[in-house]
Amino acid sequence: MRRENQPNNSSTNVVSEGESSRAVAYDPDEDPAFQKALRQYLSDQGIDRPFNPDTIAQSKSQTFGLQNPCTNRRGAVLDDCLAERVCTTDGGGEGVYMNVVVRQGEGPSTPWGEPMCVAAAEAEGDEEIVELPTFTLQDFRTLAVAPAASAVQPAPDTLKGMHTNAYAEAQAQQFATELGGFPVQVRAVPVQYAWDYGDGSALGPTELSGVPLEKGAWDVQTDTSHVYTETGDYAVTLTTWFYGEYSVAGGPWLPVAGLNDVASAPVPISVWRSTVRNYADDCLQNPQGTGC
């Protein structure tokens, strides 16, 4: 070996603090139960676009809102209408059931799903539609989405010309927040990964998260491995893209228009070269021999 220190040949998984060590590989045909359940839920509700970035744009022209069924009623008629729809909000206050409606572009509003209990004060306006706030990509990025754990094998040292494995471990996450006075539930699901190996080479974005090598394995080519051609000290950086779904005040689950990219802590790695001497094999006769 040629550097000041001898390399450590053991395989070390570098895992960010607070992250789980369970590997999560994104495969559309073998999704985790969380994603399958969410897909089924959206499909049952008539929203057939789960986890497909190509169809996120469709949601921008689709507006969900709350429609007051007692609009344009006055006096005793209004009182009777409201009395028939009295409910108790999650906060324990007096509420009114309002219809959830959906509008495509500038088209008419149509009923969607079950009525929603809304604070009575919010149901007294003259407007026909009370728009629900839209949870944007900017809102999504304000959440503390945990980055994927980034691992490199072998680490912290590897060899020039050898396959160095990299993989990510990420999990689906759920958050409770508030937007425009409404409670919002948000789901974040990892769907894409990209590596910068620190030497000018990169991989991704890709749906492949990589997998750890078996114990004792090394110099194994994988979908996410890399071969360094020069010695030196590098930093392997990982970026994970999360797909978002949000529900406002218990309403329908809708896609966030865009993916949230979250960077993991860099993994430092030193690349060494090996010097071979005094081997008995004749490389002309046995090119695969030790030292050839």
XYZ file of C-alpha atoms in Angstrom:
292
model
C 0.000 0.000 0.000
C 1.209 3.464 -0.793
C 0.023 6.232 1.481
C 1.131 7.347 4.907
C -1.370 5.138 6.724
C -2.412 1.564 6.057
C -6.016 1.202 4.889
C -8.641 -0.475 7.009
C -10.014 -3.425 5.017
C -13.105 -3.795 7.187
C -16.483 -2.772 5.773
C -18.119 0.093 7.635
C -21.657 1.342 7.035
C -21.793 5.091 7.630
C -25.285 5.865 8.913
C -26.573 9.336 9.726
C -27.419 9.895 13.359
C -31.012 9.088 14.231
C -31.673 7.085 11.045
C -32.888 3.500 10.898
C -30.566 0.889 9.463
C -33.361 -0.868 7.543
C -32.704 -0.789 3.803
C -35.505 0.535 1.610
C -35.288 -0.148 -2.117
C -37.877 1.583 -4.301
C -39.330 -0.821 -6.852
C -42.739 0.017 -8.405
C -43.571 -3.706 -8.493
C -42.462 -4.391 -4.929
C -43.490 -1.282 -3.040
C -43.486 -1.199 0.763
C -46.875 -1.774 2.359
C -47.171 1.953 3.151
C -47.038 2.892 -0.527
C -49.327 0.058 -1.609
C -51.929 1.130 0.927
C -51.723 4.756 -0.180
C -51.987 3.741 -3.830
C -55.066 1.667 -3.076
C -56.631 4.497 -1.075
C -56.157 7.002 -3.877
C -57.392 4.517 -6.462
C -60.513 3.820 -4.400
C -61.151 7.558 -4.230
C -60.871 7.945 -7.983
C -57.441 9.606 -8.014
C -55.375 7.361 -10.270
C -52.050 9.175 -10.211
C -50.125 8.010 -7.121
C -46.342 8.336 -7.152
C -46.190 9.341 -10.817
C -44.347 12.663 -11.280
C -45.527 12.824 -14.907
C -49.123 13.313 -13.781
C -48.560 15.733 -10.913
C -49.252 18.664 -13.248
C -52.837 17.455 -13.650
C -53.529 18.288 -10.025
C -52.741 21.966 -10.615
C -55.958 22.432 -12.602
C -58.045 20.478 -10.101
C -59.377 22.532 -7.185
C -60.928 21.085 -4.051
C -63.107 23.275 -1.870
C -65.877 23.412 0.705
C -69.382 24.343 -0.394
C -71.880 25.702 2.080
C -75.206 24.001 1.342
C -76.991 26.792 3.190
C -75.647 29.586 0.966
C -78.186 32.186 -0.185
C -80.613 31.235 2.556
C -81.674 33.829 5.063
C -83.554 34.136 8.323
C -85.438 31.109 9.629
C -84.662 29.091 6.499
C -80.952 29.588 7.093
C -81.331 28.687 10.768
C -83.189 25.469 9.904
C -80.574 24.527 7.310
C -77.697 25.095 9.711
C -79.476 23.220 12.508
C -79.737 20.143 10.308
C -75.996 20.175 9.712
C -74.674 20.898 13.205
C -71.522 19.004 14.186
C -68.639 19.223 16.643
C -65.192 20.132 15.296
C -62.032 18.280 16.262
C -61.299 21.134 18.644
C -64.628 20.625 20.418
C -66.259 23.749 19.001
C -69.568 24.219 17.219
C -69.381 23.302 13.564
C -71.396 22.843 10.388
C -71.112 20.034 7.865
C -70.033 21.449 4.504
C -69.847 19.588 1.224
C -66.439 18.770 -0.235
C -66.463 19.647 -3.933
C -63.961 19.425 -6.773
C -63.655 21.669 -9.815
C -61.601 20.909 -12.923
C -60.220 24.137 -14.369
C -63.063 26.626 -14.806
C -65.699 23.902 -14.913
C -68.571 23.438 -12.448
C -68.046 22.119 -8.935
C -69.177 18.584 -8.187
C -69.535 16.779 -4.836
C -66.587 14.650 -3.720
C -66.368 12.299 -0.766
C -68.003 12.853 2.605
C -69.045 16.230 4.122
C -66.507 17.951 6.368
C -67.192 19.508 9.760
C -66.115 23.171 9.643
C -66.248 25.785 12.409
C -69.630 27.522 12.263
C -68.043 30.972 11.898
C -66.342 29.840 8.696
C -69.642 28.676 7.202
C -71.495 31.989 7.506
C -69.986 33.738 4.490
C -71.907 34.538 1.314
C -69.368 32.922 -1.016
C -70.472 29.656 -2.542
C -67.011 28.050 -2.376
C -64.529 28.287 0.480
C -61.247 27.241 -1.127
C -58.986 24.923 0.803
C -55.349 26.072 0.880
C -52.886 24.363 -1.456
C -49.833 22.766 0.138
C -47.065 23.786 -2.254
C -43.582 22.450 -2.874
C -42.254 25.441 -0.926
C -44.410 24.384 2.033
C -43.171 20.808 1.641
C -39.566 21.971 1.827
C -40.152 23.718 5.167
C -40.807 20.358 6.838
C -37.948 18.589 8.583
C -37.878 15.609 6.228
C -35.162 13.265 7.497
C -32.486 12.600 4.865
C -31.616 9.088 3.792
C -28.775 7.371 5.607
C -25.805 7.222 3.236
C -23.416 4.265 3.332
C -20.224 3.374 1.439
C -18.467 -0.016 1.344
C -15.605 -0.338 2.117
C -15.170 2.797 4.213
C -13.410 4.900 5.315
C -10.807 3.448 2.918
C -11.028 1.833 -0.505
C -8.681 0.953 -3.364
C -8.047 2.550 -6.718
C -9.542 0.432 -9.509
C -11.824 -1.441 -7.120
C -15.649 -1.399 -7.108
C -16.756 0.746 -4.168
C -20.387 0.215 -3.200
C -22.757 3.022 -2.187
C -26.346 2.696 -1.032
C -29.126 4.666 0.655
C -31.525 3.828 3.461
C -34.648 6.001 3.520
C -38.107 5.692 5.022
C -41.567 7.110 4.398
C -42.442 9.834 6.908
C -45.606 11.600 8.064
C -46.036 15.116 9.448
C -48.765 17.196 11.072
C -48.664 20.912 10.330
C -50.977 23.876 9.705
C -51.728 25.956 6.638
C -54.042 28.956 6.484
C -55.557 27.985 9.814
C -56.342 24.458 8.610
C -54.673 21.321 10.022
C -52.655 19.502 7.366
C -51.313 15.949 7.293
C -48.345 15.347 4.969
C -46.757 12.114 3.788
C -43.235 12.049 2.339
C -42.094 8.960 0.423
C -38.557 8.486 -1.013
C -38.695 7.770 -4.753
C -35.387 8.826 -6.338
C -31.696 8.966 -5.418
C -28.530 10.549 -6.828
C -24.879 10.140 -5.833
C -21.910 12.431 -6.383
C -18.802 10.322 -5.837
C -16.575 13.362 -5.326
C -14.197 12.729 -8.242
C -16.336 14.294 -10.959
C -18.489 11.183 -11.427
C -22.172 10.979 -10.520
C -25.169 8.654 -10.762
C -28.866 9.512 -10.937
C -31.463 10.544 -10.251
C -32.506 6.891 -10.208
C -35.180 4.836 -8.481
C -32.430 2.457 -7.325
C -31.413 2.974 -3.699
C -28.672 0.354 -3.824
C -28.155 -2.561 -1.439
C -25.475 -3.416 1.149
C -22.913 -6.076 0.298
C -22.891 -9.392 2.095
C -20.582 -9.595 5.083
C -16.973 -9.982 3.979
C -17.690 -9.151 0.328
C -15.644 -6.509 -1.476
C -14.861 -5.370 -5.030
C -18.394 -6.325 -6.119
C -20.014 -4.382 -8.944
C -23.522 -3.175 -8.082
C -26.042 -0.830 -9.685
C -24.741 2.014 -7.532
C -21.042 1.155 -7.173
C -18.186 3.289 -8.498
C -14.545 2.708 -9.478
C -12.074 5.436 -8.491
C -9.227 5.906 -10.971
C -7.089 8.211 -8.814
C -5.932 8.081 -5.211
C -6.939 10.825 -2.812
C -9.531 11.918 -0.296
C -13.111 12.306 -1.507
C -16.597 12.908 -0.135
C -19.558 10.856 -1.382
C -22.747 12.932 -1.309
C -26.290 11.601 -1.613
C -29.487 13.443 -2.541
C -32.908 11.841 -2.078
C -36.117 13.060 -3.714
C -39.345 12.647 -1.743
C -42.833 12.487 -3.246
C -45.451 14.278 -1.118
C -49.153 13.762 -0.422
C -51.192 16.109 1.773
C -54.639 16.176 3.345
C -56.222 19.438 4.502
C -58.569 19.192 7.498
C -59.206 15.500 6.940
C -60.019 16.007 3.272
C -58.817 14.008 0.274
C -55.163 13.110 -0.130
C -53.634 15.187 -2.915
C -50.163 15.167 -4.499
C -47.700 17.958 -3.829
C -46.787 19.477 -7.202
C -43.088 18.624 -7.242
C -40.477 16.523 -5.470
C -38.575 17.583 -2.347
C -34.820 17.007 -2.670
C -33.070 16.343 0.648
C -29.273 16.054 0.963
C -27.585 13.573 3.298
C -24.368 14.215 5.199
C -21.292 13.562 3.002
C -19.396 10.316 3.611
C -15.589 10.847 3.557
C -13.516 8.183 1.848
C -9.788 7.762 1.147
C -8.698 6.004 -2.040
C -5.409 4.088 -1.965
C -3.340 2.162 -4.501
C -1.651 -1.173 -3.926
C 1.868 -2.254 -4.956
C 2.372 -5.901 -5.908
C 5.746 -7.680 -5.660
C 7.242 -11.189 -5.625
C 4.347 -13.300 -6.845
C 5.037 -16.753 -8.255
C 2.346 -16.771 -10.960
C 3.398 -16.289 -14.585
C 0.921 -13.665 -15.781
C 1.429 -14.675 -19.425
C 0.367 -18.217 -18.651
C -2.179 -17.300 -15.973
C -3.500 -13.733 -16.464
C -5.963 -14.268 -13.599
C -3.243 -15.225 -11.135
C -2.584 -13.324 -7.917
C -0.648 -10.150 -8.623
C -1.445 -10.107 -12.389
